[in-house]
XYZ file of C-alpha atoms in Angstrom:
158
model
C 0.000 0.000 0.000
C 1.355 3.378 -1.008
C 1.249 6.415 1.284
C -1.439 9.039 0.643
C 1.271 11.453 -0.566
C 4.817 10.585 -1.600
C 7.689 11.733 -3.819
C 8.818 9.873 -6.916
C 12.284 10.621 -8.273
C 11.889 8.818 -11.560
C 9.216 9.544 -14.140
C 8.206 8.549 -17.639
C 6.042 10.619 -19.947
C 3.677 8.461 -21.975
C 1.149 9.364 -24.625
C -2.162 7.665 -25.025
C -4.277 5.319 -22.984
C -2.884 2.180 -24.623
C 0.730 3.055 -23.775
C -0.287 3.923 -20.200
C -2.232 0.671 -19.748
C 0.721 -1.330 -21.064
C 3.199 0.386 -18.702
C 0.907 0.029 -15.682
C 0.435 -3.688 -16.303
C 4.161 -4.360 -16.755
C 5.263 -6.679 -13.910
C 8.443 -4.611 -13.483
C 6.549 -1.339 -12.910
C 7.088 -0.151 -9.320
C 4.697 2.717 -8.436
C 6.800 3.511 -5.334
C 9.794 4.379 -7.519
C 8.398 5.651 -10.831
C 5.448 7.840 -11.720
C 3.953 7.551 -15.193
C 2.840 10.949 -16.486
C 0.126 11.288 -19.102
C 1.332 13.336 -22.071
C 3.480 15.945 -20.328
C 5.780 16.642 -17.419
C 9.419 16.295 -16.457
C 11.364 13.169 -17.258
C 13.261 12.390 -14.066
C 15.908 9.714 -13.703
C 16.818 10.085 -10.016
C 18.705 10.144 -7.745
C 16.247 9.484 -4.951
C 16.399 11.341 -1.671
C 16.932 8.658 0.994
C 14.881 10.589 3.550
C 12.384 12.977 1.975
C 9.790 14.579 4.215
C 6.212 14.599 2.961
C 3.551 15.584 5.478
C -0.118 16.289 4.905
C -0.636 19.387 7.057
C -4.333 19.908 6.252
C -6.838 17.764 4.405
C -10.273 19.148 3.547
C -12.660 18.161 0.734
C -11.719 21.216 -1.355
C -8.235 22.015 0.002
C -5.167 19.898 0.722
C -1.927 21.300 2.150
C 1.254 19.214 1.963
C 4.659 20.152 3.333
C 7.578 18.720 1.354
C 11.313 18.716 1.955
C 13.642 17.028 -0.523
C 17.261 17.215 -1.643
C 16.462 16.458 -5.282
C 13.841 17.354 -7.872
C 10.905 14.965 -7.805
C 7.214 14.562 -8.454
C 4.774 14.754 -5.564
C 2.079 12.132 -6.040
C -1.158 12.592 -4.126
C -3.274 9.452 -3.905
C -6.446 11.367 -4.811
C -8.164 11.243 -8.183
C -7.056 13.662 -10.870
C -10.049 15.744 -11.894
C -10.429 19.034 -13.779
C -10.980 22.010 -11.518
C -8.155 21.324 -9.083
C -5.452 24.016 -8.924
C -2.078 23.781 -7.198
C 0.612 26.094 -5.898
C 4.156 25.160 -4.895
C 5.681 27.709 -2.552
C 2.923 30.162 -3.487
C 3.544 29.902 -7.243
C 1.012 28.281 -9.605
C 1.915 24.722 -10.576
C 0.362 22.440 -13.164
C -1.306 19.309 -11.848
C -0.348 16.365 -14.017
C -2.152 13.049 -14.346
C 0.092 10.454 -12.690
C -0.310 6.692 -13.099
C -3.474 7.327 -15.118
C -5.659 8.646 -12.291
C -3.667 10.386 -9.530
C -2.675 14.014 -8.996
C 1.027 14.670 -9.575
C 2.977 17.934 -9.237
C 6.651 18.506 -10.098
C 8.620 19.619 -7.021
C 12.052 21.276 -7.139
C 14.659 20.456 -4.517
C 14.139 22.282 -1.209
C 11.355 22.888 1.296
C 7.938 23.715 -0.099
C 4.317 24.017 0.868
C 2.051 22.543 -1.798
C -1.592 23.618 -1.755
C -4.284 21.905 -3.813
C -7.570 23.830 -4.167
C -10.734 22.740 -5.886
C -11.931 25.745 -7.891
C -13.734 24.535 -11.008
C -14.688 27.029 -13.692
C -18.264 25.730 -13.583
C -18.587 26.821 -9.934
C -17.309 30.332 -10.678
C -19.599 30.644 -13.712
C -22.539 29.448 -11.619
C -21.771 32.002 -8.915
C -21.519 34.838 -11.458
C -24.750 33.827 -13.208
C -26.565 33.464 -9.878
C -25.393 36.951 -8.884
C -26.591 38.400 -12.197
C -29.992 36.725 -11.840
C -30.296 38.095 -8.307
C -29.469 41.634 -9.502
C -31.958 41.374 -12.399
C -34.700 40.007 -10.113
C -34.094 42.780 -7.569
C -34.107 45.413 -10.336
C -37.369 44.090 -11.779
C -38.946 43.993 -8.318
C -37.846 47.560 -7.601
C -39.058 48.717 -11.047
C -42.438 47.052 -10.517
C -42.757 48.686 -7.096
C -41.868 52.136 -8.423
C -44.145 51.798 -11.456
C -46.971 50.552 -9.222
C -46.641 53.604 -6.971
C -46.471 55.997 -9.920
C -49.482 54.370 -11.566
C -51.391 54.422 -8.260
C -50.688 58.163 -7.784
C -52.095 59.025 -11.235
C -55.352 57.195 -10.548
C -56.026 59.064 -7.307
């Protein structure tokens, strides 16, 4: 069983589902040592840090904070499903979330100490919030207009 979050110091970039399936089913594939990246990402060949520090500092449904300390460049693999809408920062800078081993979140990590933050912020949620706000403004405007027109019409009849 793999840890929830760990560093891999070797990676392979593969293209296409068939190539990924073949690599994952290879009896020599060791997911503790190598991460398979889907279509893009760094190709790493080691060396491996003998004692990297990877600690999940906060884990919420829409936010995960991981503290990482490593002597060498690696790829942080989070054992959560890759899904559009997740954003990541490494040391406060935006970082691309790659698809690792077909379905996991993977983020390249440079040597050093870093705080990695994953946030779920899908575009659909932001669009929904903006549209809901616009509908609320329109509804309030129509209600206010109806009230003002009703008063003006009522004054003329008197």
